[in-house]
Each structure stands twice: as structure tokens, then as C-alpha cells.
Coordinates of C-alpha atoms and ligand atoms in Angstrom, one line a residue:
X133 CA 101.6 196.2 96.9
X134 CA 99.2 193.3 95.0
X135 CA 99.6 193.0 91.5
X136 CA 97.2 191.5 89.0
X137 CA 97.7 190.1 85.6
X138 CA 94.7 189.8 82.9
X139 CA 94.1 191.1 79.7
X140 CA 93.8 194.5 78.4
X141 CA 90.5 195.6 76.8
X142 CA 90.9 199.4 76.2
X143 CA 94.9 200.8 76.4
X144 CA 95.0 203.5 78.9
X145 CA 96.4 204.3 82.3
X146 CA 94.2 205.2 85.3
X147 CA 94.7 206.3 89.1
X148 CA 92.7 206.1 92.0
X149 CA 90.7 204.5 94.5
X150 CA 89.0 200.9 94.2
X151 CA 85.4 200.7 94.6
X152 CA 84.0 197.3 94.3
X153 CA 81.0 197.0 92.8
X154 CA 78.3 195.1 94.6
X155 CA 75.2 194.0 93.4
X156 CA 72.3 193.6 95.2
X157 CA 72.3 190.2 94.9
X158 CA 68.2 189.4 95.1
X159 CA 68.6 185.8 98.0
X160 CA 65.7 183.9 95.9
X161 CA 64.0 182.4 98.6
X162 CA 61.3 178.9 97.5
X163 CA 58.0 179.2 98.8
X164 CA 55.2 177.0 97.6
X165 CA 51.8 178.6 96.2
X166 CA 48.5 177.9 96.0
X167 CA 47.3 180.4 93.5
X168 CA 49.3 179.5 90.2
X169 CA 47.1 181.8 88.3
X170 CA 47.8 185.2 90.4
X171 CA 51.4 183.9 90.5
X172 CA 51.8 183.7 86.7
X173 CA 50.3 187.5 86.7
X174 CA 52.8 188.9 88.8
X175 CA 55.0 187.3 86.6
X176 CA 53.9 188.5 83.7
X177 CA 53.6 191.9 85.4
X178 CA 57.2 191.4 86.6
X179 CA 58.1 190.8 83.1
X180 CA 56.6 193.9 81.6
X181 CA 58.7 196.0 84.1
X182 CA 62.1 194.2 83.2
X183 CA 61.2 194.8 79.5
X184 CA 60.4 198.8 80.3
X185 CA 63.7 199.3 82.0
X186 CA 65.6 197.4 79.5
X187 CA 64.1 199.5 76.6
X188 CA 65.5 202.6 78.9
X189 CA 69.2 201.3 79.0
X190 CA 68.7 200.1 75.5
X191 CA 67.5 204.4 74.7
X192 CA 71.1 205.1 77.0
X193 CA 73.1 202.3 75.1
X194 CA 71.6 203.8 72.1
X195 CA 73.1 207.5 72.8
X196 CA 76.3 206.9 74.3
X197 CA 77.8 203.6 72.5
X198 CA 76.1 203.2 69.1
X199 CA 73.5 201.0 67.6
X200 CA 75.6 197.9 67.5
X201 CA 77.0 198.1 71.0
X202 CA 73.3 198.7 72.3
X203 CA 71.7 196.1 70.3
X204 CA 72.6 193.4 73.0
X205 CA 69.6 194.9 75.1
X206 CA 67.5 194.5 72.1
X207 CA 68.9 190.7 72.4
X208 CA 68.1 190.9 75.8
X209 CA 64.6 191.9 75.6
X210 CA 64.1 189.1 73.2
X211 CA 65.5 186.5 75.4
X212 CA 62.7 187.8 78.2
X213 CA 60.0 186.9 75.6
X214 CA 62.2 183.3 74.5
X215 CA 59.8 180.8 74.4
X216 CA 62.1 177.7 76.1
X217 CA 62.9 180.1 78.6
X218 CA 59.2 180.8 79.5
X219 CA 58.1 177.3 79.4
X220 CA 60.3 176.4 81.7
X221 CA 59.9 178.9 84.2
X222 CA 55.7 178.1 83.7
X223 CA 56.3 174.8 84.1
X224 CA 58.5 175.2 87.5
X225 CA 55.5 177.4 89.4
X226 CA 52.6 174.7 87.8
X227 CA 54.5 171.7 88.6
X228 CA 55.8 172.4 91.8
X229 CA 53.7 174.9 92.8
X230 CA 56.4 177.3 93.6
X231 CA 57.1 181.2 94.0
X232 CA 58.0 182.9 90.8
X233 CA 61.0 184.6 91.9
X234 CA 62.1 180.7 92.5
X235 CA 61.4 179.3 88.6
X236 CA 62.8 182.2 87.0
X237 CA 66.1 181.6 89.5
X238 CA 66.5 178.2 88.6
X239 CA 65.7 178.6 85.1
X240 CA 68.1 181.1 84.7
X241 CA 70.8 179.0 86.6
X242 CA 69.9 176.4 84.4
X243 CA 69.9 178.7 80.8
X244 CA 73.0 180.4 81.9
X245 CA 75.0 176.7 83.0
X246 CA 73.7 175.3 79.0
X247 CA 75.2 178.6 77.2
X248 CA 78.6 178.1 79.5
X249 CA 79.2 174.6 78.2
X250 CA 79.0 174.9 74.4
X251 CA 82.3 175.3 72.5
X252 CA 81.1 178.4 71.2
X253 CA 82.6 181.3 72.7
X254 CA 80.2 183.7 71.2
X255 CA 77.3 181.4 73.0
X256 CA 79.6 181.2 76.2
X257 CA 79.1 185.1 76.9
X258 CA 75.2 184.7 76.0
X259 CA 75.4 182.7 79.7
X260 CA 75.8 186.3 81.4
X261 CA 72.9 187.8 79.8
X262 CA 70.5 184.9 80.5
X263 CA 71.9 185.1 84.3
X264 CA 71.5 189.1 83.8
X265 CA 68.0 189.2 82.4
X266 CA 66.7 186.5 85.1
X267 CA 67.9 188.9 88.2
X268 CA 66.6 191.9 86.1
X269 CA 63.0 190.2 86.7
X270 CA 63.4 188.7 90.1
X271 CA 64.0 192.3 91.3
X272 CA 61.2 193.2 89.6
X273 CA 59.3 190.3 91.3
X274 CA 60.8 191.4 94.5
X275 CA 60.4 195.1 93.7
X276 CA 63.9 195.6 94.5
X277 CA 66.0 197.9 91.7
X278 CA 68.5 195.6 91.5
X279 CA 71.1 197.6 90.4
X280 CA 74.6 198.0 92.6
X281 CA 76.3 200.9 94.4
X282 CA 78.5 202.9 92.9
X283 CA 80.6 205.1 94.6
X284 CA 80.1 209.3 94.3
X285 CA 83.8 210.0 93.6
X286 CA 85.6 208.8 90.5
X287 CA 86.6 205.6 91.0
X288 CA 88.0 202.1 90.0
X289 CA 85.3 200.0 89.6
X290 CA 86.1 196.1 90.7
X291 CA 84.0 193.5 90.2
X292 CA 84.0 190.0 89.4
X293 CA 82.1 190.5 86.6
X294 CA 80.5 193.2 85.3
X295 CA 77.1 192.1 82.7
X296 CA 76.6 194.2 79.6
X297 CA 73.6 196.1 81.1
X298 CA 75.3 197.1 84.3
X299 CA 78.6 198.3 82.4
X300 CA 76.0 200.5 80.0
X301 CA 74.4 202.0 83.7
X302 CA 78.2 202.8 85.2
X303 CA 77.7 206.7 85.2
X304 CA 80.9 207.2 82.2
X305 CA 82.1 210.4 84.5
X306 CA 82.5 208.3 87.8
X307 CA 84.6 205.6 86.3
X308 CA 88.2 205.8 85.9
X309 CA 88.8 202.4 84.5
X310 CA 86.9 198.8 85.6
X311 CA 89.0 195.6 86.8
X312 CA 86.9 192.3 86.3
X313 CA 88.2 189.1 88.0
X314 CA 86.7 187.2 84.9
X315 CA 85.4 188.2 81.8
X316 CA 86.3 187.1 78.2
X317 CA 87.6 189.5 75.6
X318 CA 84.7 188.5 73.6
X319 CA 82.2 189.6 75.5
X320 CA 79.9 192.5 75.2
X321 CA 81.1 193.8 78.1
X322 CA 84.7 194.2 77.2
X323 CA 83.4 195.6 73.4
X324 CA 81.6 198.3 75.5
X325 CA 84.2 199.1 77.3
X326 CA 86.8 199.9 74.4
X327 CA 83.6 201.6 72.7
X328 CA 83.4 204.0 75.8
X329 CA 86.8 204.6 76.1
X330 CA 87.2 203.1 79.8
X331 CA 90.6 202.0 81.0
X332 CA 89.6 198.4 81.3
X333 CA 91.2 195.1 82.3
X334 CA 89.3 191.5 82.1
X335 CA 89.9 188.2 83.8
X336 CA 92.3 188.9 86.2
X337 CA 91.3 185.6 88.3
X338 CA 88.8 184.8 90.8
X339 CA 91.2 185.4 93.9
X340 CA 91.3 189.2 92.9
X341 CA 87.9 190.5 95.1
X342 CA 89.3 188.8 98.5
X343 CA 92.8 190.9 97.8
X344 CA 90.8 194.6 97.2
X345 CA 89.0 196.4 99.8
X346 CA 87.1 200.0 99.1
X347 CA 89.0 202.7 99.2
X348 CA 92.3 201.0 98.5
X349 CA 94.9 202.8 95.9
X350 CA 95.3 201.4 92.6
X351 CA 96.6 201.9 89.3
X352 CA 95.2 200.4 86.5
X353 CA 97.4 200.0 83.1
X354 CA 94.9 198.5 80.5
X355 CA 98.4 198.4 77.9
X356 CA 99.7 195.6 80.0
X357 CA 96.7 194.4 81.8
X358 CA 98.0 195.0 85.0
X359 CA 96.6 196.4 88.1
X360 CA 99.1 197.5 90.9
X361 CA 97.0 197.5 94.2
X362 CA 98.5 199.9 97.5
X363 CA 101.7 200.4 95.0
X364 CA 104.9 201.3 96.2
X365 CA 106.4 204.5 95.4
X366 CA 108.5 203.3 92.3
X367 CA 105.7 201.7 90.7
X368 CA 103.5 204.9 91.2
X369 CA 105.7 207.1 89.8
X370 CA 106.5 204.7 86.8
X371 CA 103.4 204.9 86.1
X372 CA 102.0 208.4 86.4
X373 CA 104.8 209.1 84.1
X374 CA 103.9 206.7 82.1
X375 CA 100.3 208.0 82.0
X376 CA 101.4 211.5 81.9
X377 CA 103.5 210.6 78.7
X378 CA 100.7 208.7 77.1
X379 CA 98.4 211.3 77.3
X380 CA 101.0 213.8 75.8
X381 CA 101.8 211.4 73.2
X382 CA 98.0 211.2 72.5
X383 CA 97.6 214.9 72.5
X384 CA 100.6 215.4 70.3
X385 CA 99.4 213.2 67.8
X386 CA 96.0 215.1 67.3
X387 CA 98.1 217.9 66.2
X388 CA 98.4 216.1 63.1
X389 CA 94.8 216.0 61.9
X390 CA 94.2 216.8 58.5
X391 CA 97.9 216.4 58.0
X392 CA 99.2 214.5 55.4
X393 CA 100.5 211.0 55.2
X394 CA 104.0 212.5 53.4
X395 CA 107.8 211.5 54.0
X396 CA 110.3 213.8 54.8
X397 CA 111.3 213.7 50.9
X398 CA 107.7 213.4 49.6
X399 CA 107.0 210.2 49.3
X400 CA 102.6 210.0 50.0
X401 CA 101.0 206.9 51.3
X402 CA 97.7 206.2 51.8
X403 CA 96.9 205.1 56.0
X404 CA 93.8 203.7 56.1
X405 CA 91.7 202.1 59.2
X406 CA 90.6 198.6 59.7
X407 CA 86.9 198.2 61.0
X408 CA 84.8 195.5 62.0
X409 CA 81.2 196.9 62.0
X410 CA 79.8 199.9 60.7
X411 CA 79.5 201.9 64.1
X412 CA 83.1 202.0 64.4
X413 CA 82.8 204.6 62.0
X414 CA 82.9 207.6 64.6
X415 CA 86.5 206.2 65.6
X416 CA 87.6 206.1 61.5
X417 CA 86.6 210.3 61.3
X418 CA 88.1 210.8 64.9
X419 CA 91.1 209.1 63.8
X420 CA 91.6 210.8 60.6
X421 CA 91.8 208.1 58.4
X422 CA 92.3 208.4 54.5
X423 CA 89.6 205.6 54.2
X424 CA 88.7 201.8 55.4
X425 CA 91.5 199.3 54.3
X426 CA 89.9 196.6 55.6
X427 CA 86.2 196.3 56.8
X428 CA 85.9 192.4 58.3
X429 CA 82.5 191.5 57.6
X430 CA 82.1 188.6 59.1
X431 CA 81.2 190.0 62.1
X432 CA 78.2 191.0 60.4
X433 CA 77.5 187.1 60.2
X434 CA 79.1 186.6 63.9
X435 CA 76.8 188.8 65.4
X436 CA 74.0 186.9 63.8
X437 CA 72.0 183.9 64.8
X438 CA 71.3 183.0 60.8
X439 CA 73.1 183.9 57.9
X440 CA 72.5 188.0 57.1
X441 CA 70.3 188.7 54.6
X442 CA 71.0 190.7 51.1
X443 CA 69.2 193.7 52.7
X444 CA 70.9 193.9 56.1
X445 CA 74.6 193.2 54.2
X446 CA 73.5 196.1 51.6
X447 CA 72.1 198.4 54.7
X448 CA 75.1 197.6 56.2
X449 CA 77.6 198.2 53.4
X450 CA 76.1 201.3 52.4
X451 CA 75.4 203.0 55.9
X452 CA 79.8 202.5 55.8
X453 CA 79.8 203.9 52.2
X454 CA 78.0 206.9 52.1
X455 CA 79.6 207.3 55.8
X456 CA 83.0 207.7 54.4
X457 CA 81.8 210.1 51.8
X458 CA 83.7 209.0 48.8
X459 CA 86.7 208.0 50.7
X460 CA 88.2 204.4 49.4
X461 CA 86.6 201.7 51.4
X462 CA 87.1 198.3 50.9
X463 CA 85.4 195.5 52.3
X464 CA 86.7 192.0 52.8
X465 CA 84.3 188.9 51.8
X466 CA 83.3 186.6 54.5
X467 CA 86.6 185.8 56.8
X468 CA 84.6 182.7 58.5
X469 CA 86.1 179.5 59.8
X470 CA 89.7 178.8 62.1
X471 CA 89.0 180.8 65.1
X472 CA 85.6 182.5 64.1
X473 CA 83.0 180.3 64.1
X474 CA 79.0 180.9 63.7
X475 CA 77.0 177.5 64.7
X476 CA 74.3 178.3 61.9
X477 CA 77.3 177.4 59.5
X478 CA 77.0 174.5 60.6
X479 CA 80.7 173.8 59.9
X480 CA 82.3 170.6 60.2
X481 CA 84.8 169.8 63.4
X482 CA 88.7 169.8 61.8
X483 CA 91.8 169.2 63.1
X484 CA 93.5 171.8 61.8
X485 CA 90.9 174.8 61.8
X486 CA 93.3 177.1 60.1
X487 CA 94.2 174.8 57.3
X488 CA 90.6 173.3 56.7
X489 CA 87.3 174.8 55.3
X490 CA 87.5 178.5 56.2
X491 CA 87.5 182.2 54.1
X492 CA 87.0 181.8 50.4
X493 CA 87.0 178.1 50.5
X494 CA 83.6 178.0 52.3
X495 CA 82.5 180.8 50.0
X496 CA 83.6 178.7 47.1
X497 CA 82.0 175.5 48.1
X498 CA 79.0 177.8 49.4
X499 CA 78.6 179.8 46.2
X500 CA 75.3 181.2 47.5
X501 CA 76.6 182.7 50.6
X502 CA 78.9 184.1 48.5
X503 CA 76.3 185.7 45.6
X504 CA 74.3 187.0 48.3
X505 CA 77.1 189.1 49.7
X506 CA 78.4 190.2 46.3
X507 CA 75.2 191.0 45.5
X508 CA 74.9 193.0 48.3
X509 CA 78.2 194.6 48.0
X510 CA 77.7 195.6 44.1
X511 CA 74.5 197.1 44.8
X512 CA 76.1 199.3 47.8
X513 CA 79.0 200.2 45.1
X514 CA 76.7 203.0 44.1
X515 CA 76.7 204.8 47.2
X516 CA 80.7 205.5 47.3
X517 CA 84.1 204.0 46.2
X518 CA 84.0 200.6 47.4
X519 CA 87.4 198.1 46.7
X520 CA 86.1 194.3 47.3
X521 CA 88.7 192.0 48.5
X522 CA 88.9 188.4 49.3
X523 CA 90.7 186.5 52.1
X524 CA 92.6 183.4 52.1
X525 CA 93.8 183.2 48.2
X526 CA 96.5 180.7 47.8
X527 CA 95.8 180.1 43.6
X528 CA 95.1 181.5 40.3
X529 CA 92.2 179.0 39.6
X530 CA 90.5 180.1 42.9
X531 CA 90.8 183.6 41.7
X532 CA 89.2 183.0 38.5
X533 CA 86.6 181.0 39.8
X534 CA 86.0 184.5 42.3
X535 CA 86.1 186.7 39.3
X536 CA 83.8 184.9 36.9
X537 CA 81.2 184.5 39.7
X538 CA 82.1 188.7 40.1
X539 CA 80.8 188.9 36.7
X540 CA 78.3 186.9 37.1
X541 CA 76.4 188.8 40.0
X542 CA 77.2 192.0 38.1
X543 CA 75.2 191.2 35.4
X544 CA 72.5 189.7 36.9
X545 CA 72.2 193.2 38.9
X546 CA 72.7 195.1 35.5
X547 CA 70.0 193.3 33.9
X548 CA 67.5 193.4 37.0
X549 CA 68.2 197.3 36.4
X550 CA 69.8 197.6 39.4
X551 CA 72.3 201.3 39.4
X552 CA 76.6 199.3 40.1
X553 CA 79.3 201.1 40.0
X554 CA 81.7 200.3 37.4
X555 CA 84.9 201.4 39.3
X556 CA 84.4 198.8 41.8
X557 CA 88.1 197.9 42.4
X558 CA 88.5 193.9 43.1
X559 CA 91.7 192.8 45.4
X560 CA 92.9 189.9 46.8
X561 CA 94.7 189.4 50.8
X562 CA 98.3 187.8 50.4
X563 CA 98.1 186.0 53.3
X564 CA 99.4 182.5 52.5
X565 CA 102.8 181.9 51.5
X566 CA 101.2 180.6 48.1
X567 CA 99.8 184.0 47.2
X568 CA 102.9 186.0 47.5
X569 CA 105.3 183.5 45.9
X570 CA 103.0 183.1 43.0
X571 CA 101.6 187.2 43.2
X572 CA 103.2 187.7 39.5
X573 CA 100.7 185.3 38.5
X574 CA 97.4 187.0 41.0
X575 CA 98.4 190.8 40.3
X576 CA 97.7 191.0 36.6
X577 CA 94.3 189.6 37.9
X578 CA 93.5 192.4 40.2
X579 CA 93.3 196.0 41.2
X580 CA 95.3 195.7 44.3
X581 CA 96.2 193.3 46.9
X582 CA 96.6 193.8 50.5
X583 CA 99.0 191.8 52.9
X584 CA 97.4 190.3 56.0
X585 CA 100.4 189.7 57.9
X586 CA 98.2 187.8 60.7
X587 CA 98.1 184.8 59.1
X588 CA 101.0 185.2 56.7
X589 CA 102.8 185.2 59.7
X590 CA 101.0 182.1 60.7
X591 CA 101.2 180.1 57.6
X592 CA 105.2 181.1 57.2
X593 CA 106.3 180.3 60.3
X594 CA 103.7 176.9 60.9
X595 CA 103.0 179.0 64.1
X596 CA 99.2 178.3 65.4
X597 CA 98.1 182.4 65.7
X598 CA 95.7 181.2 68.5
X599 CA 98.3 179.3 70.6
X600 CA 100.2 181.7 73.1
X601 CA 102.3 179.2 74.5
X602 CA 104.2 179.3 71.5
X603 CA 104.7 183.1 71.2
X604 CA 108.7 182.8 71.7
X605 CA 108.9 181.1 68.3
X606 CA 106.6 183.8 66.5
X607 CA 108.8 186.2 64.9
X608 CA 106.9 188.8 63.2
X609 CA 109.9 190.4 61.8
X610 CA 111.1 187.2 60.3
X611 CA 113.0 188.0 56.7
X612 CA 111.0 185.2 55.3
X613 CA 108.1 187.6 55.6
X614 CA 109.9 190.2 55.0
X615 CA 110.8 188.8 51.6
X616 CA 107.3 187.8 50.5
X617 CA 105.9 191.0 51.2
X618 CA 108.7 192.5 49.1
X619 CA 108.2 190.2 46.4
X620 CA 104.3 191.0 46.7
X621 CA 105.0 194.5 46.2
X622 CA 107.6 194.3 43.3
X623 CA 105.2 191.6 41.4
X624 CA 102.3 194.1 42.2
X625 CA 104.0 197.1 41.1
X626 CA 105.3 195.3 37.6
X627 CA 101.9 195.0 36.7
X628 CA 99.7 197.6 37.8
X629 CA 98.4 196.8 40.7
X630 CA 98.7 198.8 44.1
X631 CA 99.3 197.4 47.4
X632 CA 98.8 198.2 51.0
X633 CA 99.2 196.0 54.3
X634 CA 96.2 195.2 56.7
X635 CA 97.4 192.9 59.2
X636 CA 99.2 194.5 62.7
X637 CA 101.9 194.7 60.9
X638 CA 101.3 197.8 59.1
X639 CA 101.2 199.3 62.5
X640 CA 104.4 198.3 63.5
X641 CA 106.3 201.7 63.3
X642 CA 109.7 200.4 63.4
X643 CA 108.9 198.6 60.1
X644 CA 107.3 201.8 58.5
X645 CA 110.6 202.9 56.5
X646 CA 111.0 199.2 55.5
X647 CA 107.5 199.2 54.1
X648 CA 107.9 202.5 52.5
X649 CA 110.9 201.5 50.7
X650 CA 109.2 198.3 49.5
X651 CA 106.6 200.2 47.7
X652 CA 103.9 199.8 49.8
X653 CA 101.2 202.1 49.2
X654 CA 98.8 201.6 51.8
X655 CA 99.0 201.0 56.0
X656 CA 95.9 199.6 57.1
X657 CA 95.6 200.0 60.9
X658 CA 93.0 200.2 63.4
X659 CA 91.5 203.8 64.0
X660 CA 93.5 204.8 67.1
X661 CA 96.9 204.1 65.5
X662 CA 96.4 205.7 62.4
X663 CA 98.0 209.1 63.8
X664 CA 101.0 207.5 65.3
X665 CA 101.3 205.8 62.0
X666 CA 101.4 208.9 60.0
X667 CA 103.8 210.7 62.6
X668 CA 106.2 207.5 61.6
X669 CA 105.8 208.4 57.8
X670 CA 106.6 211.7 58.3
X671 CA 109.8 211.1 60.2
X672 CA 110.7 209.0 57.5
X673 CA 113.3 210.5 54.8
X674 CA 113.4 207.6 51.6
X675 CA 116.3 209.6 49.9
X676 CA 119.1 208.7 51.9
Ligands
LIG906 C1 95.5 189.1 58.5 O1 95.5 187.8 58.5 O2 96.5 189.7 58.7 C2 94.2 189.8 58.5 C3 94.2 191.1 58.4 O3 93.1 189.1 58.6 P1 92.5 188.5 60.0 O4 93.4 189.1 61.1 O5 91.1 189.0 60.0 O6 92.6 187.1 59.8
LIG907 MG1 93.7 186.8 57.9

């Protein structure tokens, strides 16, 4: 037996033979030319193919993984039309009068190589859909179709790395689960995979395609990231039960659909799902949550190359609304900064990331970032029961700075005419120790707050969230948070205000009892948990 180590993208546990995926790799041969004109044709010709096919797997995308998931082939049939990347393939066949097949090769070697050294890791990943879209259009230079074999049975697809467009083409009911030797969990190709519900591991190193052969036995277990190949007896049986458990734990849990959140001695609590774009929306229903307890939207501005405007934040906002049908949702300002950066921020280089200019603090320096997403938000208010909430509080002059702008925009919109809802409810994340040790000063202020035990976590302990090498030390069950988020709730409690958790925390179920004797009011957890949360409330009896 090999094992394999790398990181889990989608928790499940699949069985069966390895087939690794090979692409036809098209060998780029250079030949030189002497008609540039007929050569730039074909190009072009070439061109219009790759777009065709990509608006097919974009139509695919589109069906079986959402809007959001298939936009990347939207991206991708930008970046065929990208004017730097055209130039340069021109300028390759008129200035060395070479084969197309060769410029497009060595400009997409080139392309690819730029995205792979920038410290962005959202621009690192864009370095497999340059190399993706250049072999799309050699092959259709070389009229070859480009795409790999994949095996008839249900299989275990290995690869060393799997682009977005040839994850979107695996045929869903002959993969059991896909093994990538590299792969970041950032990319597209590991969102897709979570999205479609594949067993799939990322990154388990570049040794792993010399150690797998077709047809070898595997077991794939995307909880721990491992991949057992030929496995022994023990390890087989450990984990079929292990599968066959998880699946009867899943199945159990749908049994309590429409259930209520209620203890034992009738204590109700509100378990609401975390989100971070509006197509996860389908998982939210399938889940049965109550309603969205925390909707990050700064992915909204990650997944963009320029700040989103009013009318795609509103569009966005409301699609989630009107989606939940009344149900609470509640939307988190921009979250931007530390470990999520956008390069159109243009955001200065700090030492300390988490400390420096990030969440409120760049929407308080920025105050028109900050309208145009309030705006945005108010005007969505209309179309369902939206909570606002804003990250990173550690004051009570920040706060009043946020609500005075709050006004602000809601009167501007009134007197524009624009329909608001007045039962907007405005919250505030306790995140730093600040906010919870001063929270009987914040919760008159507010509606609710909500605890994001990420970075509490991080900011109680002094432990870096992004630094694994320090995990030993990072004690999420630490009294000291323990204590704030006790003194959050009583301090919320005392003066009106309600309060849920949104960090993983909240679905932590040996802490559910502790939370629902603090007062907590709301777990906010992402979609797939919510039912195992709820199956811990209603094992939970607050009378003894
Ligand atoms: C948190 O800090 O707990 C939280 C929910 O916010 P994020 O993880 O997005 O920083
Ligand atoms: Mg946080």
C-alpha cells in the first residue's frame, strides 16, 4: 500500500480503480512559413473553433454547476480575444515567420509562467487557464480534440492537474472522486469540485503519477486528504466502514428536514448557513437552513478584476434576497485585506496583514467603496429581510462613524425615491478581543452581533490563522474565548440585542450545549453542517 497526503476539497469517501487521466498533449512542433497572411487565417479560424466549443462547456457549466462556477469559461473566452495575448502570438508568426501552433505555444508558456509568479494567489490559478485556453486552440490548429481519455467504468480520476474546463467535461457519473498531484484550494478547479459533489483531494505532490498505474485499487478519503493506493486489508475495511457510516450519518440527518432547531426542553435557536456567493443558494434550501447568517461578500469583489459596481452588488444582493423568500439574510460588508487580497485595491504591502488596513478600516478610509455597497445593500432591503453586518469592529467611535454613514445613504436613497426597507437590522462581528470586552458599550448600538470565532480566535490567542506550523498552540476551546463570547452574549442580552456565532465554531457540536446555555441565539454554519448542527440542539436538554 502507497499513501498520499494533500488537502481535502469536497469531504467524502470513495472506492475503486485509478484511472489516470491523460491528455492528449498536442507536441507543438516550429516550422517556419512563408505565407504569414493564410497563417494568421487559420489562426483566426482556429480561434473561432476554440471559442464555439468553449461557449458549449460554458452551456454544460451553466446546467450542472451554476452561473458563478461556469463563468470562468466566460473568462476564458475573454482571454482568447485578450489583446496582449494576441499581439504577442501575431508578433511571433510576423517576426519569425513561424507556424501558428508554435506562437500560440510559446505565448501561452510565456502568459501562464507571468500569472505563476505574482503574489496573488487568485492570479496564480489564472496561469492554468492561459496554459488551458492556448492547448484548446493548438488542437484546433492541429484539428486534434484535445480532450483526454477517460475510462468507461466509474473510476478515480488521477491527474496531475486537472484545468477548470476539463473538470467541467469529466462525465459526473464516471467519476468517483479525482486525485490531483497539484492544485491549489483556490482554484476553480477545486470550487468545481465541491460544487459537484466529487470526492476530491488536491496537491498531493508531484511524485504521486510515477506511484499510480491504471487499474490500481484505491481509496480516496477527501475528510483527511488521503489516498490509500493497493491498501491492505485493515485500511480497506477502515474505510468502507467509514464510508458506509458516513453515508448513514448523511442519510440520517436528512430525516430531519423541516425539523425544528428545538432542545430537548424547548429551548429554539435559529441555525443559519454561511455563503459566499449567491449560487450557493441551492446548497442553503438543500440544507435546510433557517436563513443566511453570514453572506461574505467580498468574494463578489475577489472574483472581480475592478471594484463591483452598485448594479452587480444590488443584482447580486437581491438575486440572495428574494432567493431566501423572506427568510433572515444578512450580509457582511466588504471582509477585504489580511489573507484576501484584490490587486485593483491596490492595497499597500504590511507587515502584519491581519493587524494593518483590512475589513471596515479600508471601508472607513475608503468611504466610497463603502456608500456604493450600502447603497446597494439598502436598495436590495426591499426585496426580503436583510440584517447588514460589519466585520472587524474593535470601537464605539468606528461604529458611529458606520452608523451615521448608514443614515446617510438611507436618505439619500429616500430622497432619490428609491422603495428601503425600514426593518433593515444593522449588526456588528465580535471578532477582536476589543469588541467583546467593550460589547456593553456596541450592543445598545445595534440590532444583533455575531461572533466570528476565526479571527477572535486569532486575535486572542496572537496566533497567525494563516500559519499552520503553529496549529499546536491554537486552541479553539480556549476559556479566554469562551469567556468573551459569554460576556458578548450577556452584554447583548442586557440590552436588546440578539446574538448568533458565524465563525467554525458554531459548528463545533461538542460546544453546542455550551453555546446554548450562553444565550446564543443563532449558529451560523456552512450549508452541509447545518443538519448535524440541529441533530446536536436537539440532543441537548438545558434543564438539568
Ligand atoms: C470569523 O472571523 O470567524 C469569520 C466568520 O469571518 P472570516 O472567516 O470571513 O474572517
Ligand atoms: Mg473574520
Amino acid at each position: 500500500m502507497t499513501t498520499f497526503k494533500g488537502k481535502g476539497v469536497y469531504g467524502a469517501i470513495a472506492l475503486g480503480r485509478i484511472s489516470v487521466f491523460k491528455r492528449k498533449e498536442a507536441s507543438v512542433k516550429r516550422t517556419h512559413i512563408d505565407d504569414i497572411e493564410a497563417e494568421k487565417l487559420k489562426l483566426q479560424i482556429a480561434k473561432e473553433k476554440a471559442s464555439n466549443e468553449l461557449l458549449d462547456i460554458y452551456n454544460k457549466a451553466l446546467k450542472e454547476v451554476g452561473e458563478a462556477n461556469a463563468q470562468i469559461f466566460e473568462i476564458h473566452m475573454m482571454m482568447i480575444e485578450d489583446e496582449d495575448y494576441n499581439e504577442s502570438i501575431l508578433s511571433i508568426i510576423e517576426t519569425q515567420s513561424v507556424n501558428a501552433e508554435y506562437a500560440v505555444a510559446v505565448t501561452g508558456d510565456n502568459f501562464a509562467e507571468m500569472f505563476a509568479s505574482m503574489d496573488d494567489t487568485y492570479m496564480q490559478a489564472r496561469s492554468a487557464d492561459v496554459k488551458d485556453i492556448s492547448n484548446r486552440i493548438i488542437s484546433c490548429l492541429s484539428q486534434d480534440d484535445g480532450e483526454g481519455d477517460v475510462s468507461d467504468e466509474k473510476v478515480i480520476i488521477c491527474a496531475d492537474d486537472l484545468a477548470p474546463s476539463e473538470t467541467v467535461l469529466l462525465d459526473k457519473d464516471k467519476v468517483l472522486a479525482f486525485v490531483t498531484a497539484l492544485g491549489s484550494s483556490n482554484s476553480h478547479t477545486a470550487i468545481l469540485a465541491r460544487t459537484m459533489n466529487i470526492p476530491a483531494i488536491i496537491g498531493v505532490g508531484e511524485d504521486f503519477l510515477k506511484n499510480v498505474r491504471n487499474g490500481d485499487m484505491a481509496v480516496v478519503d477527501g475528510y483527511t486528504g488521503e489516498i490509500f493506493v493497493n491498501p491492505d486489508r485493515d485500511t480497506l475495511s477502515r474505510l468502507e466502514l467509514k464510508k458506509s457510516e458516513d453515508e448513514e450519518k448523511k442519510h440520517l440527518l436528512q430525516e430531519l428536514k423541516g425539523k425544528e432547531n428545538i432542545t430537548l426542553d424547548g429551548t429554539k435557536i435559529n441555525i443559519y448557513a454561511n455563503i459566499g456567493s449567491a449560487d450557493n443558494i441551492g446548497a442553503v434550501l438543500a440544507g435546510d437552513a433557517d436563513g443566511i447568517g453570514l453572506f461574505r461578500s467580498e468574494f463578489l469583489y475577489l472574483e472581480n478584476t475592478d471594484y463591483p459596481t452598485e448594479e452587480q452588488q444590488f443584482a447580486a444582493y437581491k438575486k440572495v434576497l428574494e432567493s431566501m423568500a423572506g427568510k433572515k439574510v444578512i450580509i457582511r460588508t466588504l471582509d477585504i485585506g489580511a489573507d484576501k487580497q484584490a490587486d485593483y485595491f491596490n492595497l499597500a504591502k504590511e507587515e502584519n496583514p491581519a493587524l494593518g488596513c483590512r475589513a471596515i478600516r479600508i471601508c472607513l478610509t475608503h468611504p466610497e467603496i463603502f456608500k456604493t455597497q450600502l447603497r446597494a445593500l439598502y436598495r436590495a432591503s426591499a426585496y426580503g429581510n436583510l440584517g447588514i453586518m460589519f466585520p472587524m469592529i474593535t470601537s464605539v467611535s468606528e461604529l458611529t462613524q458606520i452608523l451615521s454613514i448608514c443614515e446617510e445613504v438611507r436618505n439619500e436613497l429616500k430622497a432619490d425615491g428609491v422603495a428601503i426597507s425600514d426593518k433593515t437590522e444593522l449588526g456588528i462581528m465580535i471578532e477582536t478581543p476589543a469588541a467583546a470586552i467593550i460589547s456593553d458599550k456596541l450592543a445598545p448600538m445595534v440590532d444583533f452581533f455575531s461572533v466570528g470565532t476565526n479571527d477572535l480566535t486569532q486575535y486572542t490567542l496572537a496566533c497567525d490563522r494563516q500559519n499552520a506550523s503553529i496549529e499546536q498552540f491554537i486552541d479553539t476551546h480556549h476559556e479566554a474565548i469562551l469567556r468573551l463570547i459569554e460576556m458578548s452574549a450577556e452584554n447583548a442580552h442586557r440590552h436588546g440585542a440578539w446574538i448568533g456565532i458565524c465563525g467554525e465554531l458554531a459548528a463545533d457540536t461538542t460546544l453546542t450545549e455550551t453555546f446554548l446555555r450562553m444565550g446564543i441565539d443563532e449558529l451560523s454554519v456552512s450549508p452541509s453542517f447545518v443538519l448535524k448542527v440541529r441533530d446536536a440542539v436537539r440532543h441537548c436538554d438545558l434543564s438539568k
